[in-house]
Amino acid sequence: MTASADFGRLVRRRPSAVLRPRSAGEVGEIVRTAAADGVPVAARGRGHSGYGQALTDGVVVDMSSLAAVHEVAEDRIVVDAGAGWDAVLAAAWERGRTPPVLTDYLRLSVGGTLSVGGIGGTSFRHGLQTDTVVALEVVTGDGVVRTCGPGDELFAAVLGGLGQCGIITRATLRLVAAPPRISRHEVDYDTVAAAAADQVRFVEEGRFDFVQGQVRFGEAGRRVFLETAAYSGGDLSYVEFQHRLDAAEALLTGTGAWFHPHPWWNCFLPASAAVGFLTALVERLTPADLGPAGCVLFYPVFTGQVHAPLVRLPAERIAFLVAILRFPPDDADLVARQVAENRRLYEEARDLGGFTYPVGAIPFTQADWRHHFGSRWPSLRAWKARYDPAGMLTPGPGIF
């Protein structure tokens, strides 16, 4: 059963029911009935989380049935939460517009990424996808359909809130002008320190519109490089660039690796510690640690551009997202060792002032979550009690 697992293929939970609502009102009915019966509820977008975050043995609300694009204007687009970012881009592109921030992989749902943050190579300029939201329609844990916007308590509780206080059913997102064509470059480096230094310089100067760092292993050994794009001129279609992972997905699907376990790791580190952490990480990684399709990604973000209070970032002006994207063989013992290594790496990052970006495979306890949310924990706890009084929404992360 598809709803029993996610992209991580590390956790399995068989739901008691999978329901496909036709409206926000039907989502509300599902939530009210489940709450009255003491049954947990989890919304599932595209199931791309890595460690059971959207799984439950209760009721799964399959949001793929709510995936319509309702309105496209010059400055905004209104879409159902089950819509993929590929559909959002396609609809916006017809008007010559685009969301300011797109994830590398476009086949993620709008509701899914808004529940965690949503980061991309333009986040240094525009913040996360949570920072591009104009308004939301949300079904709270009491089954009530509500609307909210910037300045509203529910808005703060839901964006980056990991589904604890409500199920996003519709979003109004900001749009900006889309460049017809772009200029894309890859620049190689001897060390991640040199690459990260240039990343910081590039985002400080605003020289490029998209900046991303990668480490990969190939036949020639380790490769460290920056991928940059300027959204003016060039010979590459903007839409083609945004779909740059389609070919890799097709290849991995063909080989079967797409369906293997994915013990991925994602954390934000303060810029002052990121270079040292990355350098040590890359030195001890081997091709076998990542698999033939794996890589390490690193993105710089200006923390002042990120406003959702439940999205946790280090207390420095610039933070780096560091992501380890592993594609190991389907070997249970190897995967278990990699998940244990993820935990050790998280503790290193935490002790350096880092925070998990909670989409990967890092075992977390309730105490870990209290530490993660820190000064925001009392607010989240109060919002949970107010908007999900039965405590039934999204049990997968194990926060409460």
Short mmCIF file of C-alpha atoms in Angstrom, two decimals:
data_model
loop_
_atom_site.label_atom_id
_atom_site.label_comp_id
_atom_site.label_asym_id
_atom_site.label_seq_id
_atom_site.Cartn_x
_atom_site.Cartn_y
_atom_site.Cartn_z
CA MET A 1 0.00 0.00 0.00
CA THR A 2 1.48 3.34 -1.06
CA ALA A 3 0.25 5.20 2.04
CA SER A 4 2.15 2.77 4.29
CA ALA A 5 5.57 4.17 3.32
CA ASP A 6 7.24 7.35 2.12
CA PHE A 7 10.19 8.23 -0.07
CA GLY A 8 12.62 7.35 2.72
CA ARG A 9 11.47 3.71 2.71
CA LEU A 10 12.69 3.49 6.31
CA VAL A 11 9.45 3.58 8.30
CA ARG A 12 6.22 1.71 7.60
CA ARG A 13 2.84 2.28 9.17
CA ARG A 14 -0.32 0.72 7.77
CA PRO A 15 -3.21 3.20 7.99
CA SER A 16 -6.69 2.11 9.01
CA ALA A 17 -8.12 4.13 6.11
CA VAL A 18 -6.99 6.26 3.19
CA LEU A 19 -9.48 8.95 2.22
CA ARG A 20 -9.43 11.24 -0.82
CA PRO A 21 -11.47 14.37 -0.08
CA ARG A 22 -13.06 16.51 -2.78
CA SER A 23 -13.11 19.73 -0.77
CA ALA A 24 -11.80 21.40 2.35
CA GLY A 25 -15.22 20.75 3.87
CA GLU A 26 -14.73 17.01 3.41
CA VAL A 27 -11.30 17.27 5.03
CA GLY A 28 -13.03 18.92 7.98
CA GLU A 29 -15.57 16.08 8.20
CA ILE A 30 -12.79 13.50 8.16
CA VAL A 31 -10.88 15.31 10.91
CA ARG A 32 -13.97 15.79 13.12
CA THR A 33 -15.00 12.15 12.84
CA ALA A 34 -11.48 10.87 13.51
CA ALA A 35 -10.98 13.18 16.48
CA ALA A 36 -14.29 12.07 18.02
CA ASP A 37 -13.15 8.45 17.71
CA GLY A 38 -9.63 9.13 19.01
CA VAL A 39 -8.07 8.20 15.66
CA PRO A 40 -4.94 10.08 14.49
CA VAL A 41 -4.97 11.85 11.12
CA ALA A 42 -2.13 12.68 8.76
CA ALA A 43 -2.27 14.54 5.46
CA ARG A 44 -0.19 13.03 2.66
CA GLY A 45 0.91 15.12 -0.29
CA ARG A 46 3.45 13.38 -2.51
CA GLY A 47 4.90 11.22 0.29
CA HIS A 48 8.41 12.56 -0.21
CA SER A 49 9.36 12.82 3.46
CA GLY A 50 12.17 10.61 4.67
CA TYR A 51 11.35 9.17 8.07
CA GLY A 52 7.62 8.57 8.42
CA GLN A 53 6.69 12.20 9.03
CA ALA A 54 3.37 11.87 7.16
CA LEU A 55 2.60 8.27 8.14
CA THR A 56 0.06 7.04 10.67
CA ASP A 57 -1.78 3.88 11.66
CA GLY A 58 -4.92 6.01 11.72
CA VAL A 59 -6.46 7.92 8.82
CA VAL A 60 -4.36 9.19 5.93
CA VAL A 61 -5.89 12.10 4.01
CA ASP A 62 -4.58 11.75 0.47
CA MET A 63 -4.30 15.34 -0.73
CA SER A 64 -3.68 14.34 -4.36
CA SER A 65 -7.45 14.68 -4.87
CA LEU A 66 -7.15 18.40 -4.02
CA ALA A 67 -4.66 19.55 -6.63
CA ALA A 68 -6.36 22.25 -8.67
CA VAL A 69 -4.99 25.62 -9.73
CA HIS A 70 -7.82 28.10 -9.12
CA GLU A 71 -6.55 31.53 -10.10
CA VAL A 72 -3.46 33.07 -11.65
CA ALA A 73 -2.84 36.82 -11.48
CA GLU A 74 0.21 38.96 -12.10
CA ASP A 75 1.32 38.90 -8.49
CA ARG A 76 -0.24 35.72 -7.07
CA ILE A 77 -1.58 32.25 -7.71
CA VAL A 78 -4.23 30.32 -5.77
CA VAL A 79 -3.74 26.55 -5.64
CA ASP A 80 -4.92 23.54 -3.69
CA ALA A 81 -2.39 22.14 -1.25
CA GLY A 82 -2.14 18.83 -3.11
CA ALA A 83 -0.89 20.54 -6.27
CA GLY A 84 2.72 19.89 -7.16
CA TRP A 85 5.15 22.75 -7.65
CA ASP A 86 5.52 21.53 -11.24
CA ALA A 87 1.84 22.35 -11.80
CA VAL A 88 2.21 25.70 -10.04
CA LEU A 89 5.14 26.62 -12.27
CA ALA A 90 3.32 25.49 -15.43
CA ALA A 91 0.27 27.62 -14.64
CA ALA A 92 2.34 30.65 -13.66
CA TRP A 93 4.61 30.31 -16.70
CA GLU A 94 1.62 30.76 -19.03
CA ARG A 95 1.41 34.32 -17.65
CA GLY A 96 5.17 34.84 -17.75
CA ARG A 97 5.38 34.48 -13.96
CA THR A 98 7.03 32.14 -11.49
CA PRO A 99 7.10 31.45 -7.75
CA PRO A 100 10.16 33.23 -6.29
CA VAL A 101 11.45 30.02 -4.68
CA LEU A 102 11.27 26.55 -6.20
CA THR A 103 12.64 23.37 -4.70
CA ASP A 104 15.19 21.47 -6.78
CA TYR A 105 12.69 18.64 -7.21
CA LEU A 106 9.36 20.00 -8.44
CA ARG A 107 7.14 16.99 -7.81
CA LEU A 108 6.56 17.94 -4.18
CA SER A 109 3.19 19.17 -2.98
CA VAL A 110 2.56 22.78 -2.01
CA GLY A 111 1.10 21.79 1.35
CA GLY A 112 4.02 19.49 2.07
CA THR A 113 6.80 22.02 1.54
CA LEU A 114 4.91 24.83 3.28
CA SER A 115 4.62 22.57 6.33
CA VAL A 116 8.42 22.30 6.59
CA GLY A 117 9.83 25.44 4.94
CA GLY A 118 10.68 24.79 1.29
CA ILE A 119 14.19 25.79 0.24
CA GLY A 120 15.83 26.34 -3.13
CA GLY A 121 18.74 27.99 -4.85
CA THR A 122 17.03 31.41 -4.73
CA SER A 123 16.33 31.30 -0.98
CA PHE A 124 19.25 33.62 -0.20
CA ARG A 125 17.25 36.34 -1.97
CA HIS A 126 13.62 35.42 -1.25
CA GLY A 127 13.69 33.33 1.91
CA LEU A 128 11.94 29.96 2.00
CA GLN A 129 8.70 29.07 0.27
CA THR A 130 6.96 29.82 3.56
CA ASP A 131 8.04 33.45 3.03
CA THR A 132 6.19 33.68 -0.28
CA VAL A 133 2.72 32.85 1.08
CA VAL A 134 0.01 35.50 0.89
CA ALA A 135 -2.87 33.56 2.49
CA LEU A 136 -3.87 30.05 3.56
CA GLU A 137 -6.97 27.94 3.91
CA VAL A 138 -6.49 25.47 6.76
CA VAL A 139 -8.53 22.73 8.41
CA THR A 140 -7.66 22.74 12.09
CA GLY A 141 -7.81 19.75 14.40
CA ASP A 142 -11.39 20.56 15.42
CA GLY A 143 -12.46 20.10 11.79
CA VAL A 144 -13.11 23.79 11.16
CA VAL A 145 -12.12 25.33 7.80
CA ARG A 146 -10.33 28.62 8.48
CA THR A 147 -8.51 31.24 6.45
CA CYS A 148 -5.49 33.15 7.67
CA GLY A 149 -2.72 35.44 6.53
CA PRO A 150 0.38 37.27 7.75
CA GLY A 151 -0.07 38.50 11.29
CA ASP A 152 -2.57 35.77 12.20
CA GLU A 153 -1.67 33.29 14.90
CA LEU A 154 -2.81 30.31 12.84
CA PHE A 155 -0.64 31.44 9.92
CA ALA A 156 2.39 31.32 12.23
CA ALA A 157 1.33 27.96 13.67
CA VAL A 158 0.93 26.25 10.30
CA LEU A 159 3.83 27.51 8.14
CA GLY A 160 6.76 25.30 9.04
CA GLY A 161 4.55 23.74 11.73
CA LEU A 162 4.96 20.13 10.54
CA GLY A 163 1.22 19.60 10.36
CA GLN A 164 0.74 19.85 14.13
CA CYS A 165 -1.97 22.51 14.18
CA GLY A 166 -3.80 22.12 10.89
CA ILE A 167 -3.97 20.66 7.40
CA ILE A 168 -3.28 23.20 4.67
CA THR A 169 -5.94 22.80 1.97
CA ARG A 170 -5.33 25.87 -0.21
CA ALA A 171 -2.59 28.50 -0.55
CA THR A 172 -2.27 31.89 -2.20
CA LEU A 173 1.35 32.29 -3.29
CA ARG A 174 3.30 35.30 -4.48
CA LEU A 175 4.51 35.38 -8.08
CA VAL A 176 7.29 37.37 -9.77
CA ALA A 177 8.32 37.87 -13.38
CA ALA A 178 9.86 34.77 -14.94
CA PRO A 179 12.87 35.21 -17.21
CA PRO A 180 12.39 33.60 -20.63
CA ARG A 181 15.96 32.34 -20.66
CA ILE A 182 18.82 32.06 -18.20
CA SER A 183 22.58 31.65 -18.15
CA ARG A 184 23.74 28.63 -16.12
CA HIS A 185 27.32 27.81 -15.09
CA GLU A 186 29.22 25.23 -13.05
CA VAL A 187 32.45 26.29 -11.35
CA ASP A 188 34.83 23.67 -9.92
CA TYR A 189 36.85 24.06 -6.72
CA ASP A 190 39.60 22.18 -4.96
CA THR A 191 37.94 22.47 -1.54
CA VAL A 192 34.49 23.03 -0.06
CA ALA A 193 35.98 25.93 1.93
CA ALA A 194 36.82 27.77 -1.27
CA ALA A 195 33.42 26.97 -2.77
CA ALA A 196 31.54 28.11 0.32
CA ALA A 197 33.57 31.33 0.47
CA ASP A 198 32.60 32.11 -3.11
CA GLN A 199 28.98 31.26 -2.36
CA VAL A 200 28.91 33.84 0.41
CA ARG A 201 30.58 36.39 -1.84
CA PHE A 202 28.14 35.71 -4.67
CA VAL A 203 25.05 36.10 -2.51
CA GLU A 204 26.46 39.20 -0.82
CA GLU A 205 27.12 40.81 -4.19
CA GLY A 206 23.86 39.63 -5.74
CA ARG A 207 25.79 38.55 -8.80
CA PHE A 208 23.60 35.52 -9.48
CA ASP A 209 19.94 34.70 -8.99
CA PHE A 210 20.50 31.02 -8.15
CA VAL A 211 23.42 29.61 -6.16
CA GLN A 212 23.93 26.03 -5.01
CA GLY A 213 26.98 24.01 -3.94
CA GLN A 214 27.47 20.30 -4.56
CA VAL A 215 29.92 17.52 -3.82
CA ARG A 216 29.76 14.39 -5.96
CA PHE A 217 31.92 11.31 -6.51
CA GLY A 218 32.61 9.97 -9.97
CA GLU A 219 35.17 8.03 -11.95
CA ALA A 220 37.57 10.97 -11.71
CA GLY A 221 37.19 11.14 -7.93
CA ARG A 222 35.59 13.79 -5.77
CA ARG A 223 34.16 16.86 -7.45
CA VAL A 224 33.30 20.07 -5.58
CA PHE A 225 31.44 22.68 -7.59
CA LEU A 226 29.00 25.55 -7.53
CA GLU A 227 25.99 25.69 -9.81
CA THR A 228 24.96 29.27 -10.54
CA ALA A 229 22.35 30.86 -12.77
CA ALA A 230 21.71 34.43 -13.84
CA TYR A 231 18.12 35.12 -14.78
CA SER A 232 18.90 37.24 -17.81
CA GLY A 233 19.99 36.34 -21.31
CA GLY A 234 21.59 32.96 -21.81
CA ASP A 235 20.63 30.03 -23.97
CA LEU A 236 18.73 27.82 -21.49
CA SER A 237 14.97 27.97 -21.03
CA TYR A 238 13.91 28.93 -17.50
CA VAL A 239 11.42 26.06 -17.38
CA GLU A 240 14.00 23.60 -18.68
CA PHE A 241 16.35 24.67 -15.91
CA GLN A 242 13.69 24.21 -13.23
CA HIS A 243 13.04 20.69 -14.53
CA ARG A 244 16.73 19.81 -14.49
CA LEU A 245 16.21 16.77 -12.21
CA ASP A 246 13.63 15.08 -14.42
CA ALA A 247 16.21 13.09 -16.35
CA ALA A 248 17.92 11.91 -13.15
CA GLU A 249 14.59 10.82 -11.69
CA ALA A 250 13.78 8.87 -14.86
CA LEU A 251 17.18 7.16 -14.75
CA LEU A 252 16.89 6.24 -11.07
CA THR A 253 13.34 5.01 -11.57
CA GLY A 254 14.57 2.83 -14.43
CA THR A 255 17.37 1.31 -12.36
CA GLY A 256 15.13 0.88 -9.31
CA ALA A 257 17.31 3.06 -7.07
CA TRP A 258 14.49 5.58 -6.72
CA PHE A 259 12.57 2.94 -4.76
CA HIS A 260 15.42 1.97 -2.42
CA PRO A 261 15.72 3.41 1.11
CA HIS A 262 16.89 7.02 1.31
CA PRO A 263 18.55 7.78 4.67
CA TRP A 264 18.95 11.48 3.84
CA TRP A 265 20.24 14.11 6.25
CA ASN A 266 19.42 17.82 6.28
CA CYS A 267 20.51 20.48 8.76
CA PHE A 268 21.04 24.23 8.91
CA LEU A 269 24.42 25.29 10.29
CA PRO A 270 25.66 28.76 11.20
CA ALA A 271 28.04 30.10 8.56
CA SER A 272 30.84 30.36 11.12
CA ALA A 273 30.74 26.58 11.67
CA ALA A 274 29.51 25.35 8.29
CA VAL A 275 32.86 25.35 6.49
CA GLY A 276 34.59 23.31 9.17
CA PHE A 277 31.68 20.91 9.38
CA LEU A 278 31.50 20.51 5.60
CA THR A 279 35.26 20.05 5.26
CA ALA A 280 35.33 17.28 7.88
CA LEU A 281 32.22 15.67 6.42
CA VAL A 282 33.53 15.58 2.87
CA GLU A 283 36.90 14.24 3.96
CA ARG A 284 35.36 11.22 5.65
CA LEU A 285 32.68 10.48 3.05
CA THR A 286 33.36 7.79 0.48
CA PRO A 287 31.54 6.95 -2.76
CA ALA A 288 29.95 4.01 -0.96
CA ASP A 289 28.49 6.37 1.66
CA LEU A 290 26.47 8.21 -0.98
CA GLY A 291 25.85 5.62 -3.66
CA PRO A 292 26.39 6.27 -7.36
CA ALA A 293 23.62 8.90 -7.56
CA GLY A 294 24.22 10.56 -4.19
CA CYS A 295 25.65 13.97 -3.39
CA VAL A 296 26.12 16.60 -0.72
CA LEU A 297 24.33 19.92 -1.23
CA PHE A 298 25.03 23.22 0.51
CA TYR A 299 23.02 26.43 0.21
CA PRO A 300 23.60 29.81 1.87
CA VAL A 301 20.54 31.60 3.30
CA PHE A 302 20.21 35.04 4.85
CA THR A 303 18.37 34.18 8.07
CA GLY A 304 16.72 37.61 8.16
CA GLN A 305 14.78 36.63 5.03
CA VAL A 306 13.07 33.73 6.85
CA HIS A 307 10.08 34.83 8.91
CA ALA A 308 8.02 31.74 9.81
CA PRO A 309 8.63 31.41 13.58
CA LEU A 310 8.56 27.61 13.59
CA VAL A 311 11.24 27.30 10.90
CA ARG A 312 14.37 27.07 13.05
CA LEU A 313 17.61 28.60 11.83
CA PRO A 314 20.94 29.35 13.51
CA ALA A 315 21.39 32.70 15.21
CA GLU A 316 23.71 34.18 12.59
CA ARG A 317 23.13 36.44 9.61
CA ILE A 318 23.94 33.62 7.17
CA ALA A 319 23.16 29.94 7.60
CA PHE A 320 23.98 27.04 5.33
CA LEU A 321 21.64 24.18 4.61
CA VAL A 322 23.78 21.06 4.36
CA ALA A 323 22.10 18.00 2.87
CA ILE A 324 23.47 14.49 2.43
CA LEU A 325 21.47 12.73 -0.27
CA ARG A 326 22.31 9.05 -0.05
CA PHE A 327 21.24 6.41 -2.58
CA PRO A 328 22.49 3.19 -0.98
CA PRO A 329 21.64 -0.32 -2.17
CA ASP A 330 18.63 -1.99 -0.55
CA ASP A 331 20.69 -3.35 2.35
CA ALA A 332 18.94 -3.17 5.73
CA ASP A 333 22.13 -3.36 7.80
CA LEU A 334 23.89 -0.65 5.78
CA VAL A 335 20.85 1.62 5.94
CA ALA A 336 20.55 1.15 9.72
CA ARG A 337 24.21 2.16 10.11
CA GLN A 338 23.61 5.25 7.97
CA VAL A 339 20.58 6.28 10.04
CA ALA A 340 22.71 5.91 13.19
CA GLU A 341 25.40 8.04 11.51
CA ASN A 342 22.72 10.62 10.73
CA ARG A 343 22.00 10.89 14.43
CA ARG A 344 25.68 11.36 15.27
CA LEU A 345 26.03 14.02 12.59
CA TYR A 346 22.93 15.79 13.91
CA GLU A 347 24.43 15.93 17.39
CA GLU A 348 27.60 17.45 15.95
CA ALA A 349 25.56 20.04 14.05
CA ARG A 350 23.36 20.77 17.08
CA ASP A 351 26.38 21.37 19.29
CA LEU A 352 27.64 23.88 16.70
CA GLY A 353 24.38 25.82 16.88
CA GLY A 354 22.66 24.00 14.03
CA PHE A 355 19.07 22.84 13.56
CA THR A 356 17.56 19.99 11.62
CA TYR A 357 15.60 20.78 8.48
CA PRO A 358 12.96 18.17 9.38
CA VAL A 359 12.47 16.26 6.15
CA GLY A 360 15.23 13.67 6.43
CA ALA A 361 16.01 10.56 8.44
CA ILE A 362 17.25 11.64 11.85
CA PRO A 363 15.83 9.77 14.87
CA PHE A 364 14.29 12.37 17.22
CA THR A 365 12.81 12.16 20.72
CA GLN A 366 10.30 14.54 22.27
CA ALA A 367 13.20 16.09 24.18
CA ASP A 368 14.96 16.69 20.89
CA TRP A 369 11.89 18.49 19.57
CA ARG A 370 11.68 20.69 22.67
CA HIS A 371 15.32 21.62 22.14
CA HIS A 372 14.72 22.18 18.43
CA PHE A 373 11.88 24.64 18.95
CA GLY A 374 13.61 26.25 21.94
CA SER A 375 12.00 29.58 22.78
CA ARG A 376 9.20 28.80 20.29
CA TRP A 377 8.20 25.63 22.16
CA PRO A 378 5.68 27.31 24.53
CA SER A 379 3.96 28.93 21.55
CA LEU A 380 3.79 25.67 19.60
CA ARG A 381 2.44 23.83 22.63
CA ALA A 382 -0.25 26.49 23.16
CA TRP A 383 -1.17 26.49 19.47
CA LYS A 384 -1.40 22.71 19.48
CA ALA A 385 -3.81 22.80 22.42
CA ARG A 386 -5.90 25.52 20.76
CA TYR A 387 -6.08 24.22 17.19
CA ASP A 388 -5.77 20.45 17.73
CA PRO A 389 -7.41 19.94 21.13
CA ALA A 390 -7.71 16.17 20.69
CA GLY A 391 -4.02 15.92 19.74
CA MET A 392 -4.80 13.81 16.67
CA LEU A 393 -2.98 15.62 13.84
CA THR A 394 0.25 14.37 12.25
CA PRO A 395 1.73 12.02 14.86
CA GLY A 396 4.57 10.89 12.58
CA PRO A 397 7.31 13.27 13.79
CA GLY A 398 6.65 12.32 17.44
CA ILE A 399 6.63 15.92 18.68
CA PHE A 400 3.91 15.54 21.32
#
